[in-house]
Amino acid sequence: MKTSWRSASLVASAVAVLALTTACGQESGTSNASQNVGATAPAGGIAGVGSGIGGVGTGTGAGAGASASAPAATGGVGAGTGTGSQTGTAGQLSVSANAELGKVLIDSDGMTLYRFDSDTQEPPKSNCDGDCATTWPPVPADDATAGDGIDKSLLGEVTRSDGTKQLTVDGWPVYRYAKDTNAGDANGQGVGGKWFALAPDGKKAKAQSDLPGLSVRNDPKLGDIVVDKNGMTVYRFMKDKQWPMSTACTGACLEKWPVVGPVDAKDTKDIDLKGSSASRGYVVFDRPDGIKQQTIDCVPLYTFAGDKAPGDINGQGVGGTWYAVAPDGKPVGAS
């Protein structure tokens, strides 16, 4: 991480501390317990990344296949042409050095493994079924073993809603991505702001970049807009209220518009932390649903699940209520 801008942010940090004591609200700490899931145990087959349509072995497409014991709902979907060789099983897990993500976990075929933010770690639970499990095939737990650089005590299993056993790493259910067709592909990284490649310790693999938690990108269409640490465009919802702070995006809305989590004021660049007054600044919003959400000038911040890569602005103007955010928190392009 470059530090030239960090020193310059100390004054802004002092303003942020002042803002935290004002009427916008205060951030309160939370604890995150963890548990050792243990070693893997024998289990039935589940959907995996296979080749061909609805099967395992060689065929005419590399897609999401299903083992013989998997239910029909998780049948494979071919993607492309050619002869594939993915087995759908995990085999011996190993660690791969990815140029962008650092160390990531891969299966015996070299396919990148992922975790899903909507799952739970304690207790382990998968919330990816149906069409989701077709796009993100669960990795079976039956034959998974730990290779070099992997703590075998982190490997475990979780029983899915269909009764099959899915591999977990440090409690997080493990998946492949159907659009990864070659060993080493990591096309699932950051999809929807909820899917991330697995690091060997079960944590999210993080993009190796110099981007701070929040910074500014000059978009050729929108001008200066705020982006998060992954370079994804940050948005605001015009139905939210700035003062007193409140949110109109709850429940299913958050699946399309994930909140931007708390960011240290020192971990920002070119963001106007002062806001419009001493009582409206850069604070963390304690939402009624218990989620902590970053704000700029008391404006709650979101990303958009429809943005698939850094630089995307697919959320701009959606419904006439969602807009990219300027460095001072104002909506870009709103009438």
mmCIF file of C-alpha atoms in Angstrom:
data_model
loop_
_atom_site.group_PDB
_atom_site.id
_atom_site.type_symbol
_atom_site.label_atom_id
_atom_site.label_comp_id
_atom_site.label_asym_id
_atom_site.label_seq_id
_atom_site.Cartn_x
_atom_site.Cartn_y
_atom_site.Cartn_z
ATOM 1 C CA MET A 1 0.000 0.000 0.000
ATOM 2 C CA LYS A 2 1.435 3.400 -0.926
ATOM 3 C CA THR A 3 1.753 5.741 2.039
ATOM 4 C CA SER A 4 2.226 9.179 0.481
ATOM 5 C CA TRP A 5 -1.451 9.990 0.797
ATOM 6 C CA ARG A 6 -1.813 8.429 4.233
ATOM 7 C CA SER A 7 0.320 11.109 5.922
ATOM 8 C CA ALA A 8 -1.734 13.799 4.278
ATOM 9 C CA SER A 9 -4.897 12.262 5.697
ATOM 10 C CA LEU A 10 -4.048 12.786 9.386
ATOM 11 C CA VAL A 11 -5.876 16.108 9.527
ATOM 12 C CA ALA A 12 -8.878 14.494 7.824
ATOM 13 C CA SER A 13 -8.763 11.727 10.420
ATOM 14 C CA ALA A 14 -9.114 14.272 13.217
ATOM 15 C CA VAL A 15 -12.210 15.645 11.528
ATOM 16 C CA ALA A 16 -13.567 12.111 11.235
ATOM 17 C CA VAL A 17 -13.136 11.552 14.962
ATOM 18 C CA LEU A 18 -15.061 14.760 15.633
ATOM 19 C CA ALA A 19 -17.834 13.620 13.288
ATOM 20 C CA LEU A 20 -18.159 10.347 15.159
ATOM 21 C CA THR A 21 -19.204 12.234 18.259
ATOM 22 C CA THR A 22 -21.917 14.210 16.524
ATOM 23 C CA ALA A 23 -25.595 13.674 15.831
ATOM 24 C CA CYS A 24 -24.931 11.428 12.800
ATOM 25 C CA GLY A 25 -24.281 8.511 15.172
ATOM 26 C CA GLN A 26 -21.392 6.436 16.445
ATOM 27 C CA GLU A 27 -19.780 3.201 15.430
ATOM 28 C CA SER A 28 -19.889 0.443 18.024
ATOM 29 C CA GLY A 29 -17.645 -2.610 18.018
ATOM 30 C CA THR A 30 -18.804 -6.153 17.408
ATOM 31 C CA SER A 31 -17.181 -9.508 18.032
ATOM 32 C CA ASN A 32 -16.790 -12.314 15.516
ATOM 33 C CA ALA A 33 -16.423 -15.742 17.093
ATOM 34 C CA SER A 34 -14.931 -18.653 15.180
ATOM 35 C CA GLN A 35 -14.798 -22.396 15.489
ATOM 36 C CA ASN A 36 -12.612 -25.271 14.356
ATOM 37 C CA VAL A 37 -14.694 -27.404 12.028
ATOM 38 C CA GLY A 38 -12.352 -30.370 12.019
ATOM 39 C CA ALA A 39 -11.345 -32.816 9.323
ATOM 40 C CA THR A 40 -13.380 -33.943 6.377
ATOM 41 C CA ALA A 41 -15.588 -37.016 6.506
ATOM 42 C CA PRO A 42 -16.993 -39.317 3.822
ATOM 43 C CA ALA A 43 -19.925 -37.824 1.973
ATOM 44 C CA GLY A 44 -22.084 -38.244 -1.099
ATOM 45 C CA GLY A 45 -21.268 -36.538 -4.362
ATOM 46 C CA ILE A 46 -22.634 -33.108 -5.204
ATOM 47 C CA ALA A 47 -22.529 -30.798 -8.132
ATOM 48 C CA GLY A 48 -19.046 -29.900 -9.315
ATOM 49 C CA VAL A 49 -17.278 -28.298 -12.210
ATOM 50 C CA GLY A 50 -17.429 -30.960 -14.850
ATOM 51 C CA SER A 51 -17.328 -31.209 -18.587
ATOM 52 C CA GLY A 52 -20.213 -31.780 -20.916
ATOM 53 C CA ILE A 53 -23.888 -31.332 -20.129
ATOM 54 C CA GLY A 54 -25.156 -32.720 -16.835
ATOM 55 C CA GLY A 55 -22.305 -35.147 -16.324
ATOM 56 C CA VAL A 56 -18.747 -35.859 -15.342
ATOM 57 C CA GLY A 57 -15.915 -36.887 -17.622
ATOM 58 C CA THR A 58 -15.119 -35.903 -21.156
ATOM 59 C CA GLY A 59 -17.643 -34.257 -23.391
ATOM 60 C CA THR A 60 -18.414 -31.203 -25.441
ATOM 61 C CA GLY A 61 -18.232 -28.377 -22.961
ATOM 62 C CA ALA A 62 -16.686 -27.288 -19.732
ATOM 63 C CA GLY A 63 -19.436 -26.378 -17.345
ATOM 64 C CA ALA A 64 -21.090 -27.173 -14.059
ATOM 65 C CA GLY A 65 -21.635 -30.918 -13.915
ATOM 66 C CA ALA A 66 -23.340 -33.103 -11.343
ATOM 67 C CA SER A 67 -22.383 -36.463 -9.896
ATOM 68 C CA ALA A 68 -24.720 -39.419 -10.202
ATOM 69 C CA SER A 69 -25.967 -38.941 -6.654
ATOM 70 C CA ALA A 70 -26.744 -35.241 -7.010
ATOM 71 C CA PRO A 71 -30.349 -34.111 -7.474
ATOM 72 C CA ALA A 72 -31.607 -33.106 -10.887
ATOM 73 C CA ALA A 73 -31.904 -29.464 -9.806
ATOM 74 C CA THR A 74 -28.108 -29.159 -9.849
ATOM 75 C CA GLY A 75 -27.616 -30.659 -13.307
ATOM 76 C CA GLY A 76 -24.729 -29.374 -15.419
ATOM 77 C CA VAL A 77 -24.834 -26.611 -17.954
ATOM 78 C CA GLY A 78 -22.319 -26.726 -20.805
ATOM 79 C CA ALA A 79 -20.191 -23.670 -21.469
ATOM 80 C CA GLY A 80 -18.149 -23.564 -24.642
ATOM 81 C CA THR A 81 -16.758 -26.407 -26.687
ATOM 82 C CA GLY A 82 -13.858 -28.793 -26.421
ATOM 83 C CA THR A 83 -12.942 -31.754 -24.257
ATOM 84 C CA GLY A 84 -12.889 -31.157 -20.521
ATOM 85 C CA SER A 85 -11.441 -33.293 -17.764
ATOM 86 C CA GLN A 86 -12.847 -31.845 -14.543
ATOM 87 C CA THR A 87 -13.987 -34.555 -12.154
ATOM 88 C CA GLY A 88 -16.148 -32.469 -9.808
ATOM 89 C CA THR A 89 -14.252 -33.840 -6.776
ATOM 90 C CA ALA A 90 -11.786 -31.819 -4.742
ATOM 91 C CA GLY A 91 -8.840 -34.199 -4.389
ATOM 92 C CA GLN A 92 -5.724 -32.772 -2.799
ATOM 93 C CA LEU A 93 -6.013 -29.055 -2.233
ATOM 94 C CA SER A 94 -2.992 -26.881 -2.855
ATOM 95 C CA VAL A 95 -1.901 -23.265 -2.820
ATOM 96 C CA SER A 96 -1.415 -21.263 -6.006
ATOM 97 C CA ALA A 97 0.327 -17.908 -6.360
ATOM 98 C CA ASN A 98 -2.010 -15.617 -8.286
ATOM 99 C CA ALA A 99 -0.441 -12.484 -9.746
ATOM 100 C CA GLU A 100 -3.380 -10.310 -8.703
ATOM 101 C CA LEU A 101 -4.746 -12.053 -5.620
ATOM 102 C CA GLY A 102 -1.676 -13.499 -3.940
ATOM 103 C CA LYS A 103 -2.048 -17.000 -2.460
ATOM 104 C CA VAL A 104 -5.308 -18.739 -3.395
ATOM 105 C CA LEU A 105 -6.686 -22.204 -2.730
ATOM 106 C CA ILE A 106 -7.100 -24.554 -5.716
ATOM 107 C CA ASP A 107 -8.356 -28.113 -6.148
ATOM 108 C CA SER A 108 -6.464 -31.059 -7.650
ATOM 109 C CA ASP A 109 -7.365 -29.842 -11.157
ATOM 110 C CA GLY A 110 -5.963 -26.382 -10.498
ATOM 111 C CA MET A 111 -9.396 -24.727 -10.365
ATOM 112 C CA THR A 112 -9.796 -21.709 -8.086
ATOM 113 C CA LEU A 113 -12.005 -22.231 -5.023
ATOM 114 C CA TYR A 114 -14.382 -19.578 -3.674
ATOM 115 C CA ARG A 115 -16.440 -18.534 -0.654
ATOM 116 C CA PHE A 116 -19.766 -16.674 -0.508
ATOM 117 C CA ASP A 117 -20.426 -13.747 1.836
ATOM 118 C CA SER A 118 -24.093 -14.735 2.215
ATOM 119 C CA ASP A 119 -23.077 -18.070 3.761
ATOM 120 C CA THR A 120 -22.350 -18.352 7.459
ATOM 121 C CA GLN A 121 -19.204 -19.616 9.119
ATOM 122 C CA GLU A 122 -20.488 -20.321 12.625
ATOM 123 C CA PRO A 123 -22.330 -22.553 12.326
ATOM 124 C CA PRO A 124 -21.333 -23.440 8.746
ATOM 125 C CA LYS A 125 -24.279 -23.047 6.367
ATOM 126 C CA SER A 126 -24.604 -22.741 2.591
ATOM 127 C CA ASN A 127 -27.152 -20.289 1.213
ATOM 128 C CA CYS A 128 -26.431 -21.086 -2.435
ATOM 129 C CA ASP A 129 -29.010 -23.478 -3.921
ATOM 130 C CA GLY A 130 -30.885 -23.932 -7.185
ATOM 131 C CA ASP A 131 -29.591 -21.722 -9.999
ATOM 132 C CA CYS A 132 -26.932 -20.350 -7.676
ATOM 133 C CA ALA A 133 -25.474 -23.835 -7.228
ATOM 134 C CA THR A 134 -25.373 -24.249 -11.006
ATOM 135 C CA THR A 135 -23.293 -21.116 -11.428
ATOM 136 C CA TRP A 136 -21.298 -21.846 -8.269
ATOM 137 C CA PRO A 137 -20.999 -25.648 -7.981
ATOM 138 C CA PRO A 138 -20.448 -26.744 -4.370
ATOM 139 C CA VAL A 139 -17.235 -28.707 -3.812
ATOM 140 C CA PRO A 140 -17.831 -32.174 -2.353
ATOM 141 C CA ALA A 141 -16.215 -33.019 0.950
ATOM 142 C CA ASP A 142 -15.689 -36.756 0.441
ATOM 143 C CA ASP A 143 -12.137 -36.904 -0.946
ATOM 144 C CA ALA A 144 -10.699 -33.501 -0.002
ATOM 145 C CA THR A 145 -7.238 -33.580 1.558
ATOM 146 C CA ALA A 146 -4.817 -30.839 2.558
ATOM 147 C CA GLY A 147 -1.638 -30.383 0.527
ATOM 148 C CA ASP A 148 1.473 -28.386 1.391
ATOM 149 C CA GLY A 149 0.824 -25.032 3.026
ATOM 150 C CA ILE A 150 -2.716 -25.931 4.159
ATOM 151 C CA ASP A 151 -3.727 -26.636 7.748
ATOM 152 C CA LYS A 152 -5.732 -29.867 7.546
ATOM 153 C CA SER A 153 -7.571 -28.971 10.763
ATOM 154 C CA LEU A 154 -9.315 -26.191 8.811
ATOM 155 C CA LEU A 155 -10.985 -28.668 6.468
ATOM 156 C CA GLY A 156 -14.506 -29.707 7.362
ATOM 157 C CA GLU A 157 -17.925 -30.305 5.872
ATOM 158 C CA VAL A 158 -21.469 -28.978 5.980
ATOM 159 C CA THR A 159 -24.697 -30.772 5.118
ATOM 160 C CA ARG A 160 -26.535 -28.929 2.354
ATOM 161 C CA SER A 161 -30.312 -28.586 2.068
ATOM 162 C CA ASP A 162 -30.354 -31.539 -0.353
ATOM 163 C CA GLY A 163 -28.505 -33.780 2.128
ATOM 164 C CA THR A 164 -25.161 -33.783 0.317
ATOM 165 C CA LYS A 165 -21.896 -32.935 2.065
ATOM 166 C CA GLN A 166 -19.982 -29.827 1.011
ATOM 167 C CA LEU A 167 -16.369 -29.035 1.793
ATOM 168 C CA THR A 168 -15.687 -26.178 4.202
ATOM 169 C CA VAL A 169 -12.462 -24.318 4.957
ATOM 170 C CA ASP A 170 -12.398 -22.739 8.413
ATOM 171 C CA GLY A 171 -16.178 -23.128 8.425
ATOM 172 C CA TRP A 172 -16.814 -21.454 5.046
ATOM 173 C CA PRO A 173 -18.557 -23.591 2.389
ATOM 174 C CA VAL A 174 -16.394 -23.997 -0.720
ATOM 175 C CA TYR A 175 -17.417 -23.540 -4.360
ATOM 176 C CA ARG A 176 -16.050 -23.460 -7.880
ATOM 177 C CA TYR A 177 -17.197 -20.988 -10.550
ATOM 178 C CA ALA A 178 -18.783 -22.333 -13.733
ATOM 179 C CA LYS A 179 -17.188 -19.569 -15.819
ATOM 180 C CA ASP A 180 -13.687 -20.655 -14.788
ATOM 181 C CA THR A 181 -12.895 -23.001 -17.660
ATOM 182 C CA ASN A 182 -9.125 -23.314 -17.314
ATOM 183 C CA ALA A 183 -6.829 -24.048 -14.395
ATOM 184 C CA GLY A 184 -5.781 -20.794 -12.787
ATOM 185 C CA ASP A 185 -8.844 -18.810 -13.898
ATOM 186 C CA ALA A 186 -10.242 -16.541 -11.184
ATOM 187 C CA ASN A 187 -13.182 -14.968 -13.006
ATOM 188 C CA GLY A 188 -15.378 -15.299 -9.920
ATOM 189 C CA GLN A 189 -13.328 -12.897 -7.810
ATOM 190 C CA GLY A 190 -15.525 -10.071 -6.537
ATOM 191 C CA VAL A 191 -18.663 -11.103 -8.465
ATOM 192 C CA GLY A 192 -21.649 -9.281 -6.999
ATOM 193 C CA GLY A 193 -19.440 -7.990 -4.236
ATOM 194 C CA LYS A 194 -20.031 -11.293 -2.406
ATOM 195 C CA TRP A 195 -17.914 -13.982 -4.077
ATOM 196 C CA PHE A 196 -14.203 -14.188 -3.355
ATOM 197 C CA ALA A 197 -11.370 -16.585 -4.014
ATOM 198 C CA LEU A 198 -10.316 -18.490 -0.906
ATOM 199 C CA ALA A 199 -6.995 -17.862 0.749
ATOM 200 C CA PRO A 200 -5.361 -20.972 2.315
ATOM 201 C CA ASP A 201 -6.612 -19.947 5.782
ATOM 202 C CA GLY A 202 -10.245 -19.617 4.649
ATOM 203 C CA LYS A 203 -10.185 -15.839 4.469
ATOM 204 C CA LYS A 204 -10.909 -13.856 1.304
ATOM 205 C CA ALA A 205 -8.098 -13.495 -1.181
ATOM 206 C CA LYS A 206 -7.571 -9.787 -1.693
ATOM 207 C CA ALA A 207 -6.624 -7.949 -4.842
ATOM 208 C CA GLN A 208 -3.000 -6.874 -4.719
ATOM 209 C CA SER A 209 -3.338 -3.195 -5.530
ATOM 210 C CA ASP A 210 -2.522 0.208 -4.146
ATOM 211 C CA LEU A 211 -6.171 1.216 -3.846
ATOM 212 C CA PRO A 212 -7.199 2.434 -0.391
ATOM 213 C CA GLY A 213 -10.559 1.608 1.170
ATOM 214 C CA LEU A 214 -12.216 4.506 -0.645
ATOM 215 C CA SER A 215 -10.694 6.615 -3.394
ATOM 216 C CA VAL A 216 -11.619 8.575 -6.514
ATOM 217 C CA ARG A 217 -11.602 7.416 -10.133
ATOM 218 C CA ASN A 218 -12.077 9.671 -13.112
ATOM 219 C CA ASP A 219 -14.756 8.030 -15.229
ATOM 220 C CA PRO A 220 -14.857 9.138 -18.893
ATOM 221 C CA LYS A 221 -18.657 9.579 -18.696
ATOM 222 C CA LEU A 222 -19.303 10.618 -15.108
ATOM 223 C CA GLY A 223 -16.144 12.431 -14.080
ATOM 224 C CA ASP A 224 -14.753 11.978 -10.560
ATOM 225 C CA ILE A 225 -16.592 9.216 -8.696
ATOM 226 C CA VAL A 226 -15.881 7.230 -5.525
ATOM 227 C CA VAL A 227 -14.683 3.610 -5.780
ATOM 228 C CA ASP A 228 -14.049 0.995 -3.103
ATOM 229 C CA LYS A 229 -10.866 -0.961 -2.369
ATOM 230 C CA ASN A 230 -11.594 -3.301 -5.282
ATOM 231 C CA GLY A 231 -12.079 -0.442 -7.722
ATOM 232 C CA MET A 232 -15.855 -1.012 -7.816
ATOM 233 C CA THR A 233 -18.119 2.009 -8.277
ATOM 234 C CA VAL A 234 -19.819 3.307 -5.118
ATOM 235 C CA TYR A 235 -23.463 4.445 -5.246
ATOM 236 C CA ARG A 236 -26.071 6.242 -3.145
ATOM 237 C CA PHE A 237 -29.839 5.698 -2.990
ATOM 238 C CA MET A 238 -31.963 8.812 -3.372
ATOM 239 C CA LYS A 239 -34.675 7.325 -1.123
ATOM 240 C CA ASP A 240 -32.254 7.200 1.807
ATOM 241 C CA LYS A 241 -32.322 10.153 4.191
ATOM 242 C CA GLN A 242 -29.181 12.062 4.977
ATOM 243 C CA TRP A 243 -30.386 13.668 8.186
ATOM 244 C CA PRO A 244 -31.506 12.099 10.349
ATOM 245 C CA MET A 245 -29.794 9.168 8.668
ATOM 246 C CA SER A 246 -32.091 6.358 7.563
ATOM 247 C CA THR A 247 -32.092 3.708 4.853
ATOM 248 C CA ALA A 248 -34.800 2.626 2.429
ATOM 249 C CA CYS A 249 -32.709 -0.291 1.100
ATOM 250 C CA THR A 250 -33.336 -3.353 3.267
ATOM 251 C CA GLY A 251 -33.955 -7.074 2.808
ATOM 252 C CA ALA A 252 -33.884 -8.171 -0.837
ATOM 253 C CA CYS A 253 -32.657 -4.732 -1.894
ATOM 254 C CA LEU A 254 -29.294 -5.503 -0.281
ATOM 255 C CA GLU A 255 -28.814 -8.497 -2.578
ATOM 256 C CA LYS A 256 -28.560 -6.114 -5.517
ATOM 257 C CA TRP A 257 -27.023 -3.227 -3.608
ATOM 258 C CA PRO A 258 -24.533 -4.520 -0.987
ATOM 259 C CA VAL A 259 -23.535 -1.957 1.605
ATOM 260 C CA VAL A 260 -20.020 -0.559 1.794
ATOM 261 C CA GLY A 261 -18.620 -1.677 5.119
ATOM 262 C CA PRO A 262 -16.712 0.561 7.557
ATOM 263 C CA VAL A 263 -13.515 2.126 6.225
ATOM 264 C CA ASP A 264 -10.878 3.752 8.398
ATOM 265 C CA ALA A 265 -10.688 7.462 7.614
ATOM 266 C CA LYS A 266 -6.918 7.086 7.183
ATOM 267 C CA ASP A 267 -7.557 4.475 4.488
ATOM 268 C CA THR A 268 -9.016 6.965 2.010
ATOM 269 C CA LYS A 269 -7.671 9.179 -0.751
ATOM 270 C CA ASP A 270 -9.127 12.362 -2.257
ATOM 271 C CA ILE A 271 -12.423 11.963 -0.357
ATOM 272 C CA ASP A 272 -13.982 15.056 1.260
ATOM 273 C CA LEU A 273 -14.261 13.839 4.842
ATOM 274 C CA LYS A 274 -15.484 17.141 6.278
ATOM 275 C CA GLY A 275 -18.978 17.066 4.848
ATOM 276 C CA SER A 276 -21.072 20.232 4.810
ATOM 277 C CA SER A 277 -20.778 20.986 8.518
ATOM 278 C CA ALA A 278 -19.185 19.781 11.724
ATOM 279 C CA SER A 279 -22.301 17.769 12.529
ATOM 280 C CA ARG A 280 -22.427 15.899 9.211
ATOM 281 C CA GLY A 281 -19.228 14.166 8.278
ATOM 282 C CA TYR A 282 -17.581 10.850 7.600
ATOM 283 C CA VAL A 283 -19.207 8.344 9.968
ATOM 284 C CA VAL A 284 -20.374 4.754 10.145
ATOM 285 C CA PHE A 285 -24.142 4.244 10.037
ATOM 286 C CA ASP A 286 -25.546 1.667 12.482
ATOM 287 C CA ARG A 287 -28.423 0.409 10.345
ATOM 288 C CA PRO A 288 -31.650 -0.911 11.932
ATOM 289 C CA ASP A 289 -30.811 -4.384 10.549
ATOM 290 C CA GLY A 290 -27.551 -4.417 12.512
ATOM 291 C CA ILE A 291 -25.267 -3.927 9.505
ATOM 292 C CA LYS A 292 -22.606 -1.238 9.771
ATOM 293 C CA GLN A 293 -22.460 0.943 6.669
ATOM 294 C CA GLN A 294 -19.936 3.557 5.614
ATOM 295 C CA THR A 295 -21.184 7.035 4.749
ATOM 296 C CA ILE A 296 -19.780 10.224 3.251
ATOM 297 C CA ASP A 297 -21.461 13.377 4.535
ATOM 298 C CA CYS A 298 -24.004 11.087 6.216
ATOM 299 C CA VAL A 299 -24.909 9.534 2.854
ATOM 300 C CA PRO A 300 -25.038 5.679 3.094
ATOM 301 C CA LEU A 301 -22.812 4.002 0.486
ATOM 302 C CA TYR A 302 -23.460 0.895 -1.638
ATOM 303 C CA THR A 303 -21.982 -1.082 -4.521
ATOM 304 C CA PHE A 304 -24.026 -2.746 -7.295
ATOM 305 C CA ALA A 305 -24.219 -6.504 -7.893
ATOM 306 C CA GLY A 306 -24.637 -5.768 -11.608
ATOM 307 C CA ASP A 307 -21.126 -4.321 -11.781
ATOM 308 C CA LYS A 308 -18.872 -7.260 -12.611
ATOM 309 C CA ALA A 309 -15.496 -5.560 -12.961
ATOM 310 C CA PRO A 310 -13.706 -2.416 -11.788
ATOM 311 C CA GLY A 311 -14.797 0.511 -13.929
ATOM 312 C CA ASP A 312 -18.352 -0.751 -14.492
ATOM 313 C CA ILE A 313 -21.098 1.835 -13.894
ATOM 314 C CA ASN A 314 -24.125 -0.361 -14.611
ATOM 315 C CA GLY A 315 -25.893 0.945 -11.502
ATOM 316 C CA GLN A 316 -25.857 4.552 -12.650
ATOM 317 C CA GLY A 317 -29.396 5.924 -12.912
ATOM 318 C CA VAL A 318 -31.127 2.607 -12.140
ATOM 319 C CA GLY A 319 -34.794 3.320 -11.378
ATOM 320 C CA GLY A 320 -34.021 7.015 -11.371
ATOM 321 C CA THR A 321 -32.923 6.586 -7.757
ATOM 322 C CA TRP A 322 -29.389 5.145 -7.784
ATOM 323 C CA TYR A 323 -26.377 7.289 -8.659
ATOM 324 C CA ALA A 324 -22.616 7.179 -8.439
ATOM 325 C CA VAL A 325 -21.142 9.243 -5.620
ATOM 326 C CA ALA A 326 -18.945 12.317 -5.985
ATOM 327 C CA PRO A 327 -16.012 12.759 -3.566
ATOM 328 C CA ASP A 328 -18.163 15.089 -1.428
ATOM 329 C CA GLY A 329 -21.032 12.575 -1.213
ATOM 330 C CA LYS A 330 -23.292 14.252 -3.766
ATOM 331 C CA PRO A 331 -25.044 12.146 -6.449
ATOM 332 C CA VAL A 332 -23.443 12.295 -9.877
ATOM 333 C CA GLY A 333 -25.868 12.988 -12.722
ATOM 334 C CA ALA A 334 -29.027 13.231 -10.601
ATOM 335 C CA SER A 335 -31.508 15.904 -11.620
#
